[in-house]
Coordinates of C-alpha atoms in Angstrom, one line a residue:
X1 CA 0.0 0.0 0.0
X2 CA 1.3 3.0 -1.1
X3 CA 0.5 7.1 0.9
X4 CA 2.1 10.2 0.4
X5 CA 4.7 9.4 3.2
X6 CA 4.6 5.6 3.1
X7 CA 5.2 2.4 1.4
X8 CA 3.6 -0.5 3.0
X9 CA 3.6 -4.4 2.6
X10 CA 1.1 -5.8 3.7
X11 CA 1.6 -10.5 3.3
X12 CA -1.9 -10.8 2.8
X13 CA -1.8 -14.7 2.7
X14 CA -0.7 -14.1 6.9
X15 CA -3.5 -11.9 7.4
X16 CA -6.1 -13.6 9.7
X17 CA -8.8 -10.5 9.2
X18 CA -9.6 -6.8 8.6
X19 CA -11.8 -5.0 10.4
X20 CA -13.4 -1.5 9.5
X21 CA -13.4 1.7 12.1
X22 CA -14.5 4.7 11.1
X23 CA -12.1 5.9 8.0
X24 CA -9.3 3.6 9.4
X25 CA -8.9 -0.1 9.2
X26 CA -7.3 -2.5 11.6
X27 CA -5.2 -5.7 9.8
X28 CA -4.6 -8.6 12.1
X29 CA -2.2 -11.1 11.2
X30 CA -2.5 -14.8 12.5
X31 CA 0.6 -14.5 14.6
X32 CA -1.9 -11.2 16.3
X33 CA 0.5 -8.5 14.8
X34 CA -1.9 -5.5 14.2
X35 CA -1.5 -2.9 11.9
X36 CA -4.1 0.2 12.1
X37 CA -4.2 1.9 8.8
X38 CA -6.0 5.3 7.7
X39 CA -7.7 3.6 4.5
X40 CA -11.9 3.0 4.5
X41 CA -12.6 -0.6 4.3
X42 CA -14.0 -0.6 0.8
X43 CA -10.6 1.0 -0.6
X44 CA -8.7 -1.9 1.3
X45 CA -11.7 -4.4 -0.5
X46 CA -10.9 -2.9 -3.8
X47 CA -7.3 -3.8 -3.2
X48 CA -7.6 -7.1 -2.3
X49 CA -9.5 -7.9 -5.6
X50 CA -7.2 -6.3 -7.7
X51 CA -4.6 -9.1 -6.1
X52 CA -6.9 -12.0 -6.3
X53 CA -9.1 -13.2 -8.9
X54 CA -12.4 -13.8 -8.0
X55 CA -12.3 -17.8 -7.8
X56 CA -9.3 -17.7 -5.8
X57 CA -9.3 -15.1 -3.3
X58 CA -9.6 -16.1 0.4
X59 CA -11.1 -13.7 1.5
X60 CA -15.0 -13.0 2.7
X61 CA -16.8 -10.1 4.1
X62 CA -19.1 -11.1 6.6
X63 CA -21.2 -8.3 8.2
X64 CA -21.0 -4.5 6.9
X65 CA -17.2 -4.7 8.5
X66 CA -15.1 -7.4 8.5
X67 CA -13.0 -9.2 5.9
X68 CA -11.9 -12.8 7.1
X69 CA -9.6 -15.2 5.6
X70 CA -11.3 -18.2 5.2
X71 CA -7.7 -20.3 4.8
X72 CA -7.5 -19.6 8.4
X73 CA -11.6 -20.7 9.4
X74 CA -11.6 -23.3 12.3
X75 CA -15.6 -22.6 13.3
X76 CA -18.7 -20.7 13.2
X77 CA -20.9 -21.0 15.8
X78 CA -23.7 -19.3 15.5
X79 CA -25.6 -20.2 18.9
X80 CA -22.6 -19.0 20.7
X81 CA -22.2 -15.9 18.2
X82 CA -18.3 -16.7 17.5
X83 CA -15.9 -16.7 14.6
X84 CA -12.7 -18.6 15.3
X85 CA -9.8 -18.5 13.1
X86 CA -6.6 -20.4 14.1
X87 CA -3.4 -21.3 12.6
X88 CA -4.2 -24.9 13.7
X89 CA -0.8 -24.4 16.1
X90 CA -0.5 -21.6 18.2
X91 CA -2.6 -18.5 17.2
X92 CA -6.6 -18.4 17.9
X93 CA -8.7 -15.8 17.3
X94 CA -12.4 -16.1 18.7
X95 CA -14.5 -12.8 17.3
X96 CA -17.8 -12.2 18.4
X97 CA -20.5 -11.4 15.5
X98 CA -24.3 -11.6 15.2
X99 CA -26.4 -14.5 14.4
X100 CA -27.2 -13.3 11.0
X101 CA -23.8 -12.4 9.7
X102 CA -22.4 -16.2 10.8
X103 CA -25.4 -17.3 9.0
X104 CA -24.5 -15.7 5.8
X105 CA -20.7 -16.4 6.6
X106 CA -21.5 -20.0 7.2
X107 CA -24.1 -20.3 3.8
X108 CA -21.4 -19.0 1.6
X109 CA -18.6 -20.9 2.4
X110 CA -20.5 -24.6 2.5
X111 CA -21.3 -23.7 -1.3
X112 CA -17.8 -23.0 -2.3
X113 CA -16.9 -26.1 -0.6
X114 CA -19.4 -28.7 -2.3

């Protein structure tokens, strides 16, 4: 990502998720490194589908602010209202969403896994 007084590289393929506040975006990697960038989450969207074509890019939105990577999905559970990405080692993240948005989540990825 290139600003006015920055270059930065972001490995997207270690990013766990994005998550949207206000005009700024924070990127959390797997290992929980956390980058807070001033860039609205549909620029940072845009991005990531100008890296990835369409039938190959990990990521999903799911709700009106948050972009997971689905390479690092371990569970939805919608009764108890988590998403939890892991590493499958050492690195867990357990994000709390509504019932609706794990709903969608979940939907979308069980058809691009049949």
């Amino acid at each position: 990502m290139n600003t006015r007084d920055e270059l930065i590289i972001l490995k997207l393929e270690n990013v766990a998720y994005v998550k949207a506040d206000g005009n700024y975006i924070e990127v959390v990697y797997i290992n929980n490194h956390k980058l807070t960038l001033l860039l609205s989450f549909s620029k940072f969207q845009e991005m990531v589908r100008g890296v990835y074509p369409p039938s190959k890019c990990p990521f999903s939105k799911v709700g009106r602010s948050l972009l997971v990577n689905n390479a690092y999905l371990e569970r939805v559970s919608i009764q108890k209202e988590k998403l939890i990405l892991s590493d499958f080692q050492d690195c867990r993240f357990a994000i709390t969403l509504n019932k609706n948005a794990l709903k969608i989540y979940k939907n979308a990825i069980m058809k691009t896994r049949l």
